[in-house]
């Protein structure tokens, strides 16, 4: 770690920053949590809030991040923790111990048990369990499939998004393909764009849809609820979305009719099957986001699994196909409904 040197600050304070051996400030070192920054306040800032003052003196960090540090006790005023709204009077010594933000650790390798159906030099095929987030994002900066992939194969650090070419919702189980090289990733993305990748899902829905059909309506962000997607026929922001479905079996769950559906995707929009089935009046069992609240307690997640996956191998150019049995909780659910698992 570099030594600390005092440099002139903006009007109202002096502050010290870590300096590396070459005398150049290192942003990574600033957020390492190893080199505290000392701010010597002067009377010009008398009467201002602590978080506002620190934000002015350390503009390389956002005010929200500084507020998080204050709440975590990483900002000390005259040797004692303080609150963000504490008023400063210009004669204090403030010590800031920068902490890495969760997103700064998003692409770290983490040991994780992965269910791998197939692996070669070009691709991985994984059976993702329900509850596992695929890619780091707000609220899930660690413990994702991406973190596990980086631990399983260090070479994936050199492939964008650790080779991930398509995603499954957190609470959707089933098959995913991951590219282990940039060339394989490029090829798989082109197959997805050409709609030649075969992706079949099993879904349990409330009600009894017609035996088979096709839903061809665009999907976009819900105009009022940013957590949701929606069918938006006349919106310039919606993207084409096509789902083919077939009813495989019917049953009863808690006295209500349910149907086991096979859904084949042409496109891969966010929440596509969930939104499309809702659009024709048959929401998924357990879907708390799109289903009816009083029915979501029947199953703790949406009853949806990526069941079959077919593609052209990016190196051998041979047709490949994989399938997996239903996850244990999903299999138990359809058994309750009096439905047998398809072969």
Coordinates of C-alpha atoms in Angstrom, one line a residue:
X1 CA 0.0 0.0 0.0
X2 CA 1.3 3.5 -0.9
X3 CA 2.1 6.1 1.8
X4 CA -0.3 8.9 2.6
X5 CA 0.6 12.4 1.6
X6 CA -1.2 15.7 2.3
X7 CA -2.3 17.7 -0.7
X8 CA -4.2 20.9 -1.0
X9 CA -7.9 20.5 -1.1
X10 CA -10.8 22.7 -2.2
X11 CA -11.6 25.8 -0.1
X12 CA -12.6 24.8 3.3
X13 CA -10.3 21.7 3.9
X14 CA -7.1 19.9 3.3
X15 CA -7.1 16.2 2.7
X16 CA -4.6 13.4 2.4
X17 CA -4.8 10.7 -0.3
X18 CA -2.9 7.5 -0.9
X19 CA 0.0 7.8 -3.3
X20 CA 1.6 4.9 -5.1
X21 CA 5.4 4.6 -5.5
X22 CA 5.3 6.6 -8.8
X23 CA 3.3 9.4 -7.2
X24 CA 0.2 8.8 -9.3
X25 CA -3.2 8.4 -7.8
X26 CA -4.6 4.9 -8.3
X27 CA -8.4 4.7 -8.3
X28 CA -8.4 1.0 -7.5
X29 CA -6.2 1.7 -4.4
X30 CA -8.7 4.4 -3.4
X31 CA -11.5 1.9 -3.2
X32 CA -9.5 -1.0 -1.7
X33 CA -10.4 -0.1 1.9
X34 CA -6.7 -0.2 2.8
X35 CA -5.8 3.5 2.7
X36 CA -7.9 5.9 4.8
X37 CA -8.3 9.4 3.6
X38 CA -8.0 12.2 6.2
X39 CA -9.9 15.4 5.7
X40 CA -8.9 18.4 7.9
X41 CA -12.0 20.7 7.8
X42 CA -11.7 24.5 8.0
X43 CA -14.3 27.1 9.0
X44 CA -15.5 27.9 5.5
X45 CA -17.8 24.8 5.5
X46 CA -19.3 25.6 8.9
X47 CA -23.0 24.6 9.1
X48 CA -23.1 22.0 6.3
X49 CA -24.1 18.3 6.5
X50 CA -21.3 15.8 6.8
X51 CA -22.3 13.8 3.7
X52 CA -22.4 16.9 1.6
X53 CA -19.0 18.1 2.7
X54 CA -17.3 14.8 2.1
X55 CA -18.9 14.5 -1.3
X56 CA -17.5 17.9 -2.3
X57 CA -14.0 17.0 -1.0
X58 CA -14.0 13.6 -2.7
X59 CA -15.9 14.1 -6.0
X60 CA -14.5 10.8 -7.3
X61 CA -17.1 9.0 -5.1
X62 CA -20.9 9.4 -5.4
X63 CA -22.8 10.9 -2.6
X64 CA -24.9 7.8 -2.2
X65 CA -21.7 5.7 -1.8
X66 CA -20.4 8.1 0.8
X67 CA -23.7 7.9 2.7
X68 CA -23.4 4.1 2.7
X69 CA -19.9 4.4 4.2
X70 CA -21.1 6.7 6.9
X71 CA -23.9 4.3 7.8
X72 CA -21.4 1.5 7.9
X73 CA -19.1 3.4 10.3
X74 CA -16.4 3.9 7.7
X75 CA -16.4 7.7 8.1
X76 CA -15.1 8.9 11.5
X77 CA -15.3 12.5 12.8
X78 CA -12.8 13.4 15.5
X79 CA -12.4 9.7 16.3
X80 CA -16.1 8.9 16.5
X81 CA -18.7 7.5 14.0
X82 CA -21.1 10.1 12.7
X83 CA -24.4 10.3 10.8
X84 CA -24.8 11.6 7.3
X85 CA -26.9 14.6 8.4
X86 CA -24.4 15.5 11.2
X87 CA -23.6 19.2 11.0
X88 CA -19.9 20.1 10.8
X89 CA -18.4 23.3 12.1
X90 CA -15.0 23.5 10.3
X91 CA -12.6 22.4 13.0
X92 CA -13.0 18.6 12.7
X93 CA -10.8 15.9 11.4
X94 CA -12.7 13.4 9.2
X95 CA -11.3 10.0 8.4
X96 CA -12.8 8.2 5.4
X97 CA -12.0 4.5 4.8
X98 CA -13.2 3.8 1.3
X99 CA -14.9 0.5 0.8
X100 CA -15.4 -1.3 -2.4
X101 CA -19.0 -1.2 -3.7
X102 CA -20.7 -4.6 -4.1
X103 CA -20.8 -4.1 -7.9
X104 CA -17.0 -3.7 -7.9
X105 CA -16.8 -7.4 -6.8
X106 CA -19.4 -8.6 -9.3
X107 CA -17.0 -10.4 -11.6
X108 CA -15.1 -12.3 -9.0
X109 CA -14.9 -16.1 -9.1
X110 CA -16.9 -17.9 -6.4
X111 CA -16.9 -21.6 -5.6
X112 CA -20.3 -23.0 -6.6
X113 CA -21.8 -26.4 -7.3
X114 CA -22.8 -26.5 -10.9
X115 CA -24.9 -29.1 -12.6
X116 CA -23.1 -29.6 -15.9
X117 CA -24.7 -31.9 -18.5
X118 CA -22.0 -31.3 -21.2
X119 CA -18.7 -29.7 -21.4
X120 CA -16.1 -29.5 -24.2
X121 CA -13.5 -26.9 -25.3
X122 CA -16.2 -24.6 -26.8
X123 CA -19.4 -24.8 -24.7
X124 CA -20.9 -25.7 -21.4
X125 CA -24.5 -26.9 -21.0
X126 CA -25.8 -26.3 -17.4
X127 CA -29.0 -27.3 -15.6
X128 CA -29.7 -24.1 -13.6
X129 CA -31.6 -24.6 -10.3
X130 CA -34.4 -22.3 -9.3
X131 CA -33.3 -19.5 -7.1
X132 CA -29.9 -18.9 -8.8
X133 CA -29.5 -15.5 -10.5
X134 CA -27.7 -15.7 -13.8
X135 CA -25.9 -12.4 -14.0
X136 CA -24.9 -9.8 -11.4
X137 CA -27.2 -6.8 -11.1
X138 CA -28.6 -4.5 -8.4
X139 CA -29.4 -6.5 -5.3
X140 CA -27.4 -9.5 -6.6
X141 CA -23.8 -8.6 -7.0
X142 CA -22.5 -11.9 -5.9
X143 CA -23.5 -15.6 -5.7
X144 CA -24.7 -15.6 -9.3
X145 CA -24.1 -18.2 -12.0
X146 CA -21.6 -15.9 -13.6
X147 CA -19.5 -16.0 -10.4
X148 CA -19.7 -19.8 -10.4
X149 CA -18.7 -20.0 -14.0
X150 CA -15.6 -17.9 -13.4
X151 CA -14.5 -20.3 -10.7
X152 CA -15.2 -23.3 -12.8
X153 CA -13.3 -22.1 -15.8
X154 CA -10.8 -19.3 -15.4
X155 CA -10.6 -18.8 -19.2
X156 CA -14.2 -17.4 -19.1
X157 CA -12.7 -14.2 -17.6
X158 CA -11.6 -13.4 -21.1
X159 CA -15.1 -13.9 -22.7
X160 CA -17.7 -11.1 -22.4
X161 CA -20.3 -11.9 -19.7
X162 CA -18.3 -15.0 -18.8
X163 CA -19.7 -16.7 -22.0
X164 CA -23.4 -16.2 -21.1
X165 CA -25.4 -15.8 -24.3
X166 CA -29.0 -16.1 -22.9
X167 CA -30.6 -16.0 -19.5
X168 CA -33.2 -17.7 -17.3
X169 CA -35.2 -15.8 -14.7
X170 CA -34.0 -16.4 -11.1
X171 CA -36.9 -18.7 -10.3
X172 CA -36.9 -20.6 -13.6
X173 CA -35.0 -23.8 -13.6
X174 CA -33.5 -25.7 -16.5
X175 CA -31.1 -25.7 -19.4
X176 CA -28.6 -23.0 -20.5
X177 CA -25.7 -23.0 -22.9
X178 CA -22.5 -21.1 -22.1
X179 CA -19.7 -20.3 -24.6
X180 CA -16.1 -21.0 -23.4
X181 CA -14.5 -19.0 -26.2
X182 CA -15.2 -15.7 -28.0
X183 CA -15.6 -17.6 -31.3
X184 CA -18.2 -19.9 -29.8
X185 CA -20.0 -17.1 -28.2
X186 CA -20.2 -15.2 -31.5
X187 CA -21.6 -18.3 -33.2
X188 CA -24.2 -19.0 -30.6
X189 CA -25.4 -15.4 -30.6
X190 CA -25.8 -15.6 -34.3
X191 CA -27.9 -18.8 -33.9
X192 CA -30.1 -17.1 -31.4
X193 CA -30.5 -14.1 -33.7
X194 CA -31.4 -16.4 -36.5
X195 CA -34.0 -18.2 -34.2
X196 CA -32.4 -21.5 -34.9
X197 CA -31.7 -22.5 -31.3
X198 CA -34.5 -24.8 -30.1
X199 CA -35.7 -23.8 -26.6
X200 CA -38.6 -25.8 -25.1
X201 CA -40.1 -25.1 -21.7
X202 CA -42.6 -26.8 -19.5
X203 CA -45.1 -24.6 -17.7
X204 CA -48.0 -25.2 -15.4
X205 CA -50.8 -22.6 -16.0
X206 CA -54.1 -21.9 -14.4
X207 CA -57.0 -22.8 -16.6
X208 CA -57.4 -24.8 -19.8
X209 CA -56.0 -23.2 -22.9
X210 CA -56.8 -24.6 -26.4
X211 CA -54.8 -27.6 -27.4
X212 CA -52.2 -25.7 -29.3
X213 CA -51.5 -22.2 -30.6
X214 CA -49.1 -19.4 -31.4
X215 CA -48.7 -16.1 -29.6
X216 CA -47.1 -13.4 -31.8
X217 CA -47.3 -10.1 -30.0
X218 CA -44.5 -7.7 -29.1
X219 CA -43.3 -7.3 -25.5
X220 CA -41.8 -4.2 -23.8
X221 CA -41.3 -2.6 -20.4
X222 CA -44.6 -2.1 -18.6
X223 CA -45.6 1.6 -18.9
X224 CA -46.4 1.9 -15.1
X225 CA -44.5 -0.9 -13.3
X226 CA -40.8 -1.0 -14.2
X227 CA -40.4 -4.5 -12.7
X228 CA -42.8 -5.9 -15.2
X229 CA -42.9 -6.6 -19.0
X230 CA -46.1 -6.3 -20.9
X231 CA -47.7 -6.9 -24.3
X232 CA -47.5 -3.5 -26.1
X233 CA -49.0 -3.8 -29.6
X234 CA -48.7 -0.2 -30.5
X235 CA -45.4 0.8 -28.7
X236 CA -42.3 1.8 -30.6
X237 CA -40.2 0.4 -27.7
X238 CA -41.7 -3.1 -27.8
X239 CA -39.8 -5.9 -29.5
X240 CA -41.2 -8.8 -31.5
X241 CA -41.9 -11.9 -29.5
X242 CA -43.2 -15.3 -30.6
X243 CA -44.2 -18.3 -28.5
X244 CA -45.6 -21.6 -29.7
X245 CA -47.6 -23.6 -27.1
X246 CA -49.1 -27.1 -26.8
X247 CA -51.3 -28.4 -24.0
X248 CA -49.8 -31.7 -22.8
X249 CA -52.1 -32.6 -19.9
X250 CA -54.8 -31.3 -17.6
X251 CA -55.3 -31.6 -13.8
X252 CA -56.7 -30.0 -10.7
X253 CA -54.8 -28.0 -8.1
X254 CA -56.5 -26.9 -4.9
X255 CA -59.9 -27.4 -6.7
X256 CA -58.9 -25.3 -9.7
X257 CA -58.1 -26.6 -13.3
X258 CA -54.5 -26.4 -14.4
X259 CA -52.7 -27.4 -17.6
X260 CA -49.2 -28.6 -18.3
X261 CA -48.0 -26.7 -21.3
X262 CA -45.0 -27.2 -23.7
X263 CA -43.8 -23.8 -24.9
X264 CA -41.3 -23.3 -27.7
X265 CA -39.6 -19.9 -28.1
X266 CA -38.7 -18.3 -31.3
X267 CA -37.5 -15.2 -29.5
X268 CA -36.1 -14.7 -26.1
X269 CA -37.6 -11.6 -24.5
X270 CA -37.5 -11.0 -20.8
X271 CA -40.4 -12.9 -19.0
X272 CA -41.7 -13.9 -22.5
X273 CA -43.6 -17.1 -21.6
X274 CA -45.0 -15.6 -18.4
X275 CA -46.2 -12.5 -20.2
X276 CA -47.5 -14.3 -23.3
X277 CA -49.5 -16.9 -21.3
X278 CA -51.0 -14.1 -19.1
X279 CA -52.0 -12.2 -22.3
X280 CA -54.3 -15.1 -23.4
X281 CA -55.7 -15.5 -19.9
X282 CA -53.6 -18.3 -18.4
X283 CA -51.0 -17.1 -15.9
X284 CA -48.4 -19.5 -14.6
X285 CA -49.0 -21.2 -11.3
X286 CA -46.8 -19.6 -8.6
X287 CA -46.1 -16.5 -10.5
X288 CA -46.3 -13.8 -7.9
X289 CA -45.4 -11.0 -10.3
X290 CA -47.9 -11.7 -13.1
X291 CA -50.4 -14.0 -11.4
X292 CA -53.2 -13.4 -8.9
X293 CA -51.9 -12.7 -5.4
X294 CA -54.3 -15.2 -3.7
X295 CA -53.1 -18.0 -6.0
X296 CA -49.3 -17.4 -5.8
X297 CA -49.0 -19.1 -2.4
X298 CA -49.7 -22.5 -4.0
X299 CA -46.1 -22.7 -5.3
X300 CA -43.2 -20.5 -4.2
X301 CA -42.0 -19.7 -7.7
X302 CA -43.3 -19.6 -11.3
X303 CA -43.9 -23.2 -12.5
X304 CA -41.5 -22.9 -15.4
X305 CA -38.6 -25.0 -16.6
X306 CA -36.3 -24.8 -19.6
X307 CA -36.8 -28.5 -20.5
X308 CA -35.1 -29.1 -23.9
X309 CA -32.3 -27.3 -25.7
X310 CA -31.1 -27.9 -29.2
X311 CA -28.4 -26.1 -31.2
X312 CA -25.7 -26.5 -33.8
X313 CA -22.3 -27.0 -32.1
X314 CA -20.2 -23.9 -32.9
X315 CA -17.1 -25.9 -33.7
X316 CA -18.3 -29.3 -35.1
X317 CA -21.4 -27.9 -36.7
X318 CA -23.3 -31.0 -35.6
X319 CA -26.8 -30.8 -34.3
X320 CA -27.0 -31.3 -30.5
X321 CA -29.9 -31.7 -28.1
X322 CA -30.2 -32.0 -24.3
X323 CA -33.2 -32.5 -22.0
X324 CA -33.6 -32.7 -18.2
X325 CA -36.2 -34.1 -15.9
X326 CA -38.4 -31.6 -14.0
X327 CA -36.9 -30.1 -10.9
X328 CA -38.0 -31.9 -7.8
X329 CA -40.3 -29.2 -6.6
X330 CA -41.9 -28.8 -10.0
X331 CA -42.4 -32.6 -10.4
X332 CA -44.0 -32.7 -6.9
X333 CA -46.3 -29.9 -8.0
X334 CA -47.7 -31.6 -11.1
X335 CA -48.0 -34.9 -9.2
X336 CA -50.3 -33.0 -6.7
X337 CA -52.3 -31.9 -9.8
X338 CA -52.6 -35.5 -11.0
X339 CA -50.4 -34.9 -14.0
X340 CA -47.6 -37.2 -15.0
X341 CA -44.2 -35.9 -16.1
X342 CA -43.7 -36.1 -19.8
X343 CA -41.2 -38.5 -21.2

